[in-house]
Tab-separated table of N, CA and C and ligand atoms in Angstrom:
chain	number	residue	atom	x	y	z
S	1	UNK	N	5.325	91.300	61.566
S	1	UNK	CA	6.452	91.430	60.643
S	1	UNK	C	7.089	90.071	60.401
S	2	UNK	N	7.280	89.992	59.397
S	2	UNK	CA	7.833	88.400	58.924
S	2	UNK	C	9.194	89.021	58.111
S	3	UNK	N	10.155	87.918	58.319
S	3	UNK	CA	11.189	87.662	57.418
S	3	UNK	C	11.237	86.832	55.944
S	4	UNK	N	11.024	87.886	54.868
S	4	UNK	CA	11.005	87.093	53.231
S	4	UNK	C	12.352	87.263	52.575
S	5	UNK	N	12.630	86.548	51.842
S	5	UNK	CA	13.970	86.604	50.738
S	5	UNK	C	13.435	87.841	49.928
S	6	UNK	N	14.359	88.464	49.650
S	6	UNK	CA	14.912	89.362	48.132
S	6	UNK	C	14.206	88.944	46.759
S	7	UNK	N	13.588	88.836	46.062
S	7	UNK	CA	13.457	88.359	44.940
S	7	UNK	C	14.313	88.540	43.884
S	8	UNK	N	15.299	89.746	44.086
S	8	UNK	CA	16.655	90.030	43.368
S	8	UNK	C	17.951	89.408	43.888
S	9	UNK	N	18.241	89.941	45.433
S	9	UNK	CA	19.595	89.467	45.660
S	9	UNK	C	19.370	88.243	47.098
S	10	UNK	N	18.182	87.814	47.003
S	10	UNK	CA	17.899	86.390	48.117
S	10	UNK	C	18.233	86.681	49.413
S	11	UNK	N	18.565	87.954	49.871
S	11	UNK	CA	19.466	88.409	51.233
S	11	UNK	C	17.580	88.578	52.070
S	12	UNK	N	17.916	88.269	53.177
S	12	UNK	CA	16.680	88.398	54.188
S	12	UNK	C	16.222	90.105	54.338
S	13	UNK	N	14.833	89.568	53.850
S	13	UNK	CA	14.805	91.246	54.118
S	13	UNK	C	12.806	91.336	54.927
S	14	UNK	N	12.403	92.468	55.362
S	14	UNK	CA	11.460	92.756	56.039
S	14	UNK	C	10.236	92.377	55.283
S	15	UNK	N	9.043	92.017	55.559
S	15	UNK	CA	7.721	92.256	54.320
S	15	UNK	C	7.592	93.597	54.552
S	16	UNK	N	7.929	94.205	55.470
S	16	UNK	CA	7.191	95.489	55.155
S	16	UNK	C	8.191	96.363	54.693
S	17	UNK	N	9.070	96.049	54.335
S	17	UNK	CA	10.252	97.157	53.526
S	17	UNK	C	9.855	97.072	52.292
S	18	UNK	N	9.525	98.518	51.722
S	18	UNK	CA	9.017	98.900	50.009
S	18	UNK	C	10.140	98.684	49.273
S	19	UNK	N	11.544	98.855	49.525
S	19	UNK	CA	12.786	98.485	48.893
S	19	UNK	C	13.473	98.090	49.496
S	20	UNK	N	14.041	96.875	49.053
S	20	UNK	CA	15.290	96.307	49.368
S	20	UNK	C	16.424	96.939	50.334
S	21	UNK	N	16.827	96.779	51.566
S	21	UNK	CA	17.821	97.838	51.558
S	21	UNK	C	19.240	97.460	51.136
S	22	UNK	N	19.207	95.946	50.424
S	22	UNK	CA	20.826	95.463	50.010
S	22	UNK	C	21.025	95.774	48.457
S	23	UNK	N	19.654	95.522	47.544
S	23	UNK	CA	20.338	95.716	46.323
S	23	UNK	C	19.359	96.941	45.666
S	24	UNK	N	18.801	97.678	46.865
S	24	UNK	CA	17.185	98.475	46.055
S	24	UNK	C	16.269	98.312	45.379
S	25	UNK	N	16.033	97.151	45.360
S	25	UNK	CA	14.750	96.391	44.518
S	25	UNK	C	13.568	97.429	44.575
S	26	UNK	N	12.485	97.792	44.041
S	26	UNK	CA	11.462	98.451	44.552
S	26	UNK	C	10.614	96.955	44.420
S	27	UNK	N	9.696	96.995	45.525
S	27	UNK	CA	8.580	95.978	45.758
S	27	UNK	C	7.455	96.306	45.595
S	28	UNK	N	7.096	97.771	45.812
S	28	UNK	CA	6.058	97.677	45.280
S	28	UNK	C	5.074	97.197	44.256
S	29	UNK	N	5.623	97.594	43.081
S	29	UNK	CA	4.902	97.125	42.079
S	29	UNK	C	5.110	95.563	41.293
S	30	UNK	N	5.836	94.641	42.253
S	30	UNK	CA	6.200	93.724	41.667
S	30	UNK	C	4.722	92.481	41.337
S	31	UNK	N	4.686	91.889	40.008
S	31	UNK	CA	3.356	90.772	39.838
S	31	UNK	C	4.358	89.831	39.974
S	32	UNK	N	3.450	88.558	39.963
S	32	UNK	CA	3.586	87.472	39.900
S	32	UNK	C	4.491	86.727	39.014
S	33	UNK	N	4.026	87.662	37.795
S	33	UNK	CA	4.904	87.177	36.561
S	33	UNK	C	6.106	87.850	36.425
S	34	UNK	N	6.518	88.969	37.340
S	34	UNK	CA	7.945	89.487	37.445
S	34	UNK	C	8.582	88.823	38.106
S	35	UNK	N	8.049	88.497	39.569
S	35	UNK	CA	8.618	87.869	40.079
S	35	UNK	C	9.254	86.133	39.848
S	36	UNK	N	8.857	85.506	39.250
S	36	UNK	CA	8.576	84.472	37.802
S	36	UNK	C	9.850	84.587	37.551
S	37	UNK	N	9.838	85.580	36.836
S	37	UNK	CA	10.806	85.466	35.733
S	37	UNK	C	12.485	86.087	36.639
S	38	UNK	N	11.971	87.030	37.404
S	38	UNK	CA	13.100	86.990	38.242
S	38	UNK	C	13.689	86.341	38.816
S	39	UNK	N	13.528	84.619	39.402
S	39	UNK	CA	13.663	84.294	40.297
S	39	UNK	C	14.773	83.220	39.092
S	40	UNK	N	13.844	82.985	38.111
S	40	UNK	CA	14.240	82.417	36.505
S	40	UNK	C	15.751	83.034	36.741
S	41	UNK	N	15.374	84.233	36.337
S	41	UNK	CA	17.315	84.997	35.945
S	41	UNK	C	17.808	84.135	37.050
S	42	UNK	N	17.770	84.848	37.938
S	42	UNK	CA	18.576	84.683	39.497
S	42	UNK	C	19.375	83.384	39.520
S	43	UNK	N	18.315	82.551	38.998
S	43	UNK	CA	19.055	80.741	39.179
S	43	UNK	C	19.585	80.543	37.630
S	44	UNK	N	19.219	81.454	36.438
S	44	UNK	CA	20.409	80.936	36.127
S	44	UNK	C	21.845	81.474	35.862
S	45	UNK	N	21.755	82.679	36.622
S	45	UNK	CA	22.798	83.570	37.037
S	45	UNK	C	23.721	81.930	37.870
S	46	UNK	N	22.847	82.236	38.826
S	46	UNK	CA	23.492	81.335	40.042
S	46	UNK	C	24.407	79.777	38.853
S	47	UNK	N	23.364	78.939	38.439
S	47	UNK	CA	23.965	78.198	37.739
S	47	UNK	C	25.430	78.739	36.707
S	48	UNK	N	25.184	79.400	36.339
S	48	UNK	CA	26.513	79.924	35.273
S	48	UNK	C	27.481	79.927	36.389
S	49	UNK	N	27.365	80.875	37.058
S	49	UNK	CA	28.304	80.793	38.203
S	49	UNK	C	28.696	79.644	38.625
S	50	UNK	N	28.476	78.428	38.999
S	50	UNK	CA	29.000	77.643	39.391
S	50	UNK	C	29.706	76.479	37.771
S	51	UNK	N	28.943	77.008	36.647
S	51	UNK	CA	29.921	76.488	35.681
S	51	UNK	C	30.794	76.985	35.462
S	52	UNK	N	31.118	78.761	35.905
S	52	UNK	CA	32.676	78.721	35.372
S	52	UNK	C	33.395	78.382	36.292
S	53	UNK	N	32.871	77.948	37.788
S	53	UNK	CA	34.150	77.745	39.008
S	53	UNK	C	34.024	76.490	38.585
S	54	UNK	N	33.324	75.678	38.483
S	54	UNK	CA	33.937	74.168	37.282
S	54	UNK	C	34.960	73.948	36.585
S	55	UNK	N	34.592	75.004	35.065
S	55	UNK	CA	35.525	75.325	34.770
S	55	UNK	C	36.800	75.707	35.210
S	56	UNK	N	37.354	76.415	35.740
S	56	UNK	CA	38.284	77.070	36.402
S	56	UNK	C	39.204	75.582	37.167
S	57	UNK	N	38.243	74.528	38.019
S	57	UNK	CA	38.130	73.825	38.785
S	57	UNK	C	38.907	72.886	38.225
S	58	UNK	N	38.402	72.527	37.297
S	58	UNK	CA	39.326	71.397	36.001
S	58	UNK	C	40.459	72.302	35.187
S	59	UNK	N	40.434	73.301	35.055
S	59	UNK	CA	41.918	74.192	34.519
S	59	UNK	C	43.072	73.805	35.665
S	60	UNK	N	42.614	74.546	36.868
S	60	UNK	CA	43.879	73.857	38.426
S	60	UNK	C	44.198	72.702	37.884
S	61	UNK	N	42.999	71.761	37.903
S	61	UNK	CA	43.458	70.264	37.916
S	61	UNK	C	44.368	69.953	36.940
S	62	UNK	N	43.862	70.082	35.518
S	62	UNK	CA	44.817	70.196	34.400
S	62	UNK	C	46.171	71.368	34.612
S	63	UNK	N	45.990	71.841	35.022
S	63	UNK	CA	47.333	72.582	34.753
S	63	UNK	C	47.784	72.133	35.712
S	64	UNK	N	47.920	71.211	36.912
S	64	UNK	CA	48.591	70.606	38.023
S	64	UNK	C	48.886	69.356	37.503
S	65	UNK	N	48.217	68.542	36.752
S	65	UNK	CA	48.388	67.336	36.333
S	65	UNK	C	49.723	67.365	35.206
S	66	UNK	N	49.570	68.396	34.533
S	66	UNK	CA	50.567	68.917	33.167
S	66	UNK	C	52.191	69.531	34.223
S	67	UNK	N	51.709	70.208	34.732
S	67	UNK	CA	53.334	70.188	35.883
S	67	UNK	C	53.423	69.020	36.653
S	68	UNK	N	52.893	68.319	37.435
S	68	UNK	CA	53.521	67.415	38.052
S	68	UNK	C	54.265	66.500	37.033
S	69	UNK	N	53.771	66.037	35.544
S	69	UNK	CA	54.379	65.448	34.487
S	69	UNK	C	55.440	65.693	33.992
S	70	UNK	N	55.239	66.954	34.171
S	70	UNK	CA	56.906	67.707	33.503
S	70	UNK	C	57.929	68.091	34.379
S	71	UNK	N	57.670	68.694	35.878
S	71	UNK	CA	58.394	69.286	36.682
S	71	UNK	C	59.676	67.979	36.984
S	72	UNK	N	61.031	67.915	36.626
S	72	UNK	CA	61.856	66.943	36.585
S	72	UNK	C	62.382	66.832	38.329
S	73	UNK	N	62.442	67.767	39.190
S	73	UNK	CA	62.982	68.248	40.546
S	73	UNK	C	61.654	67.986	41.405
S	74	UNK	N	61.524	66.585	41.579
S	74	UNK	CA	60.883	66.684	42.595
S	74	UNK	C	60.561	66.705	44.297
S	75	UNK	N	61.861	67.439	44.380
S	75	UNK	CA	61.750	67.884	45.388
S	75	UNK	C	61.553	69.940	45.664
S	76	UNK	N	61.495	70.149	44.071
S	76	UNK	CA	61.249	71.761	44.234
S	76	UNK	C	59.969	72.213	44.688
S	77	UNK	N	59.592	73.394	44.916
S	77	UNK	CA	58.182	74.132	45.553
S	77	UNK	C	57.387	73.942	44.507
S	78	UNK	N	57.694	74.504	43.142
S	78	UNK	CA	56.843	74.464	42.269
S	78	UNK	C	56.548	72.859	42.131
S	79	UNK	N	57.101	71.832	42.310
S	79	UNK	CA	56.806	70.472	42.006
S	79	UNK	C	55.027	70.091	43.467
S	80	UNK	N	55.734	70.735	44.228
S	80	UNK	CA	54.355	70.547	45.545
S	80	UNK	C	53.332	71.786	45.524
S	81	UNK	N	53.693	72.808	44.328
S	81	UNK	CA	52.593	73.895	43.620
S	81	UNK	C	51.659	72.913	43.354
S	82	UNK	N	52.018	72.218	42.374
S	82	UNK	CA	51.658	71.181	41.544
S	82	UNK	C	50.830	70.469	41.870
S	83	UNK	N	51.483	69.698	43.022
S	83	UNK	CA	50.648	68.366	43.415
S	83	UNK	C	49.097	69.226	44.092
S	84	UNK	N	49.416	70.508	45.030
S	84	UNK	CA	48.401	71.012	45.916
S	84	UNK	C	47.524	71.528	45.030
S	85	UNK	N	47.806	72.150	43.153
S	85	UNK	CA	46.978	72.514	42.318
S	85	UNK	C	45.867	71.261	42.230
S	86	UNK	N	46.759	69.984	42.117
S	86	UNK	CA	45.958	68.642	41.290
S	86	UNK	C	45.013	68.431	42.169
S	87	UNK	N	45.162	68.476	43.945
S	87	UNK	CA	44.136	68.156	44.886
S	87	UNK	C	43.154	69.027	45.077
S	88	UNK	N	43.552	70.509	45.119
S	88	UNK	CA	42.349	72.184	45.605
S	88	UNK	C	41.848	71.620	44.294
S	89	UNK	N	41.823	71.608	42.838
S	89	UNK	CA	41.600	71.633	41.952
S	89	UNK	C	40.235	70.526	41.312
S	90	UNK	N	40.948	68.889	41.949
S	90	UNK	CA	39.987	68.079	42.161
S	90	UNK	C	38.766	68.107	43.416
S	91	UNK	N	39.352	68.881	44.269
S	91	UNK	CA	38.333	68.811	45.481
S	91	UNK	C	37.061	69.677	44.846
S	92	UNK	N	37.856	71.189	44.837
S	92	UNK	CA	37.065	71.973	44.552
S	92	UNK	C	35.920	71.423	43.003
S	93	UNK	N	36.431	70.570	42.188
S	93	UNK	CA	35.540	70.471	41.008
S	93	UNK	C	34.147	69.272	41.535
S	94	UNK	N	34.728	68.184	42.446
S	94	UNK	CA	33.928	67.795	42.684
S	94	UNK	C	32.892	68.328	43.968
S	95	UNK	N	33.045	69.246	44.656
S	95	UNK	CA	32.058	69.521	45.156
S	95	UNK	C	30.907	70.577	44.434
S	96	UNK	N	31.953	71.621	43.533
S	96	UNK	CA	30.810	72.297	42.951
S	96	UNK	C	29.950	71.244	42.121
S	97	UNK	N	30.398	69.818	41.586
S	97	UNK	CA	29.610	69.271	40.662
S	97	UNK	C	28.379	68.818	41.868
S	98	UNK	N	28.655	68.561	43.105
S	98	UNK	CA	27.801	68.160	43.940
S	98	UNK	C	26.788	69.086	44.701
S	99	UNK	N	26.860	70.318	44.126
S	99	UNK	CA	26.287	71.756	44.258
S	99	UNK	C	25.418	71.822	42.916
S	100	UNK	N	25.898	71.571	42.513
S	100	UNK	CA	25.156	71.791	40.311
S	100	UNK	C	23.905	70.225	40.601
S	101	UNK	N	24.594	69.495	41.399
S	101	UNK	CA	23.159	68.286	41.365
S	101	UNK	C	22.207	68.454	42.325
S	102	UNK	N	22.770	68.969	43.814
S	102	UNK	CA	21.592	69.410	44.173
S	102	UNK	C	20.694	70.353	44.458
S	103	UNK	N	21.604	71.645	43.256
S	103	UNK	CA	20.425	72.718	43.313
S	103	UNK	C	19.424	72.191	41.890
S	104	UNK	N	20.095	71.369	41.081
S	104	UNK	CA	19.227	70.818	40.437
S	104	UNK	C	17.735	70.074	40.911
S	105	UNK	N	18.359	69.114	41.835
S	105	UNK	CA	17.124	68.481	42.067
S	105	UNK	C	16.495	69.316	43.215
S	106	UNK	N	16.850	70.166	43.829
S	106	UNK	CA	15.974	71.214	44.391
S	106	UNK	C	14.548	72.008	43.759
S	107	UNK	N	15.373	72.510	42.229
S	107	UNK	CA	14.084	72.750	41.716
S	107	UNK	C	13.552	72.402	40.598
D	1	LIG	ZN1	17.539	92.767	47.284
């Protein structure tokens, strides 16, 4: 018995399990060229996904950069909302960009 990936949901699963037991894949009848093209979706499922937390990633940032500019009280909560948006916001964008390069050069 060996341990293979999912060809649907990548979760570890048995060779000798006929279906999936995480997302019910049936295995049986899967070719070469399903599997192909599945693996196709899967990554660029996966990719989209990490462009909209990009997205999203640079919205924090921008919308932290746009309050810290305007917020006049800087000593209020919302003024250190702000600043902690501009940093989660930049952190988070540059690591997913460092996720987007090396699942790139992965495959
Ligand atoms: Zn599965």
């Amino acid at each position: 018995m060996a341990i293979i990936k999912c060809p649907q949901c990548k979760k570890s699963i048995s060779d000798k399990q006929k279906v999936c037991p995480h997302c019910e894949l049936d295995m049986t009848n899967l070719t070469e060229e399903k599997l192909a093209s599945m693996s196709r979706i899967s990554s660029l499922k996966h990719n989209q996904n990490l462009q909209t937390y990009q997205f999203i990633a640079m919205l924090i940032f921008l919308a932290g950069c746009f309050s810290v500019y305007t917020i006049e009280d800087k000593e209020s909560p919302q003024y250190i909302a702000a600043q902690a948006s501009v940093v989660i916001g930049f952190i988070w964008y540059i690591v997913n960009r460092f996720i987007i390069i090396w699942s790139k050069k992965r495959s």
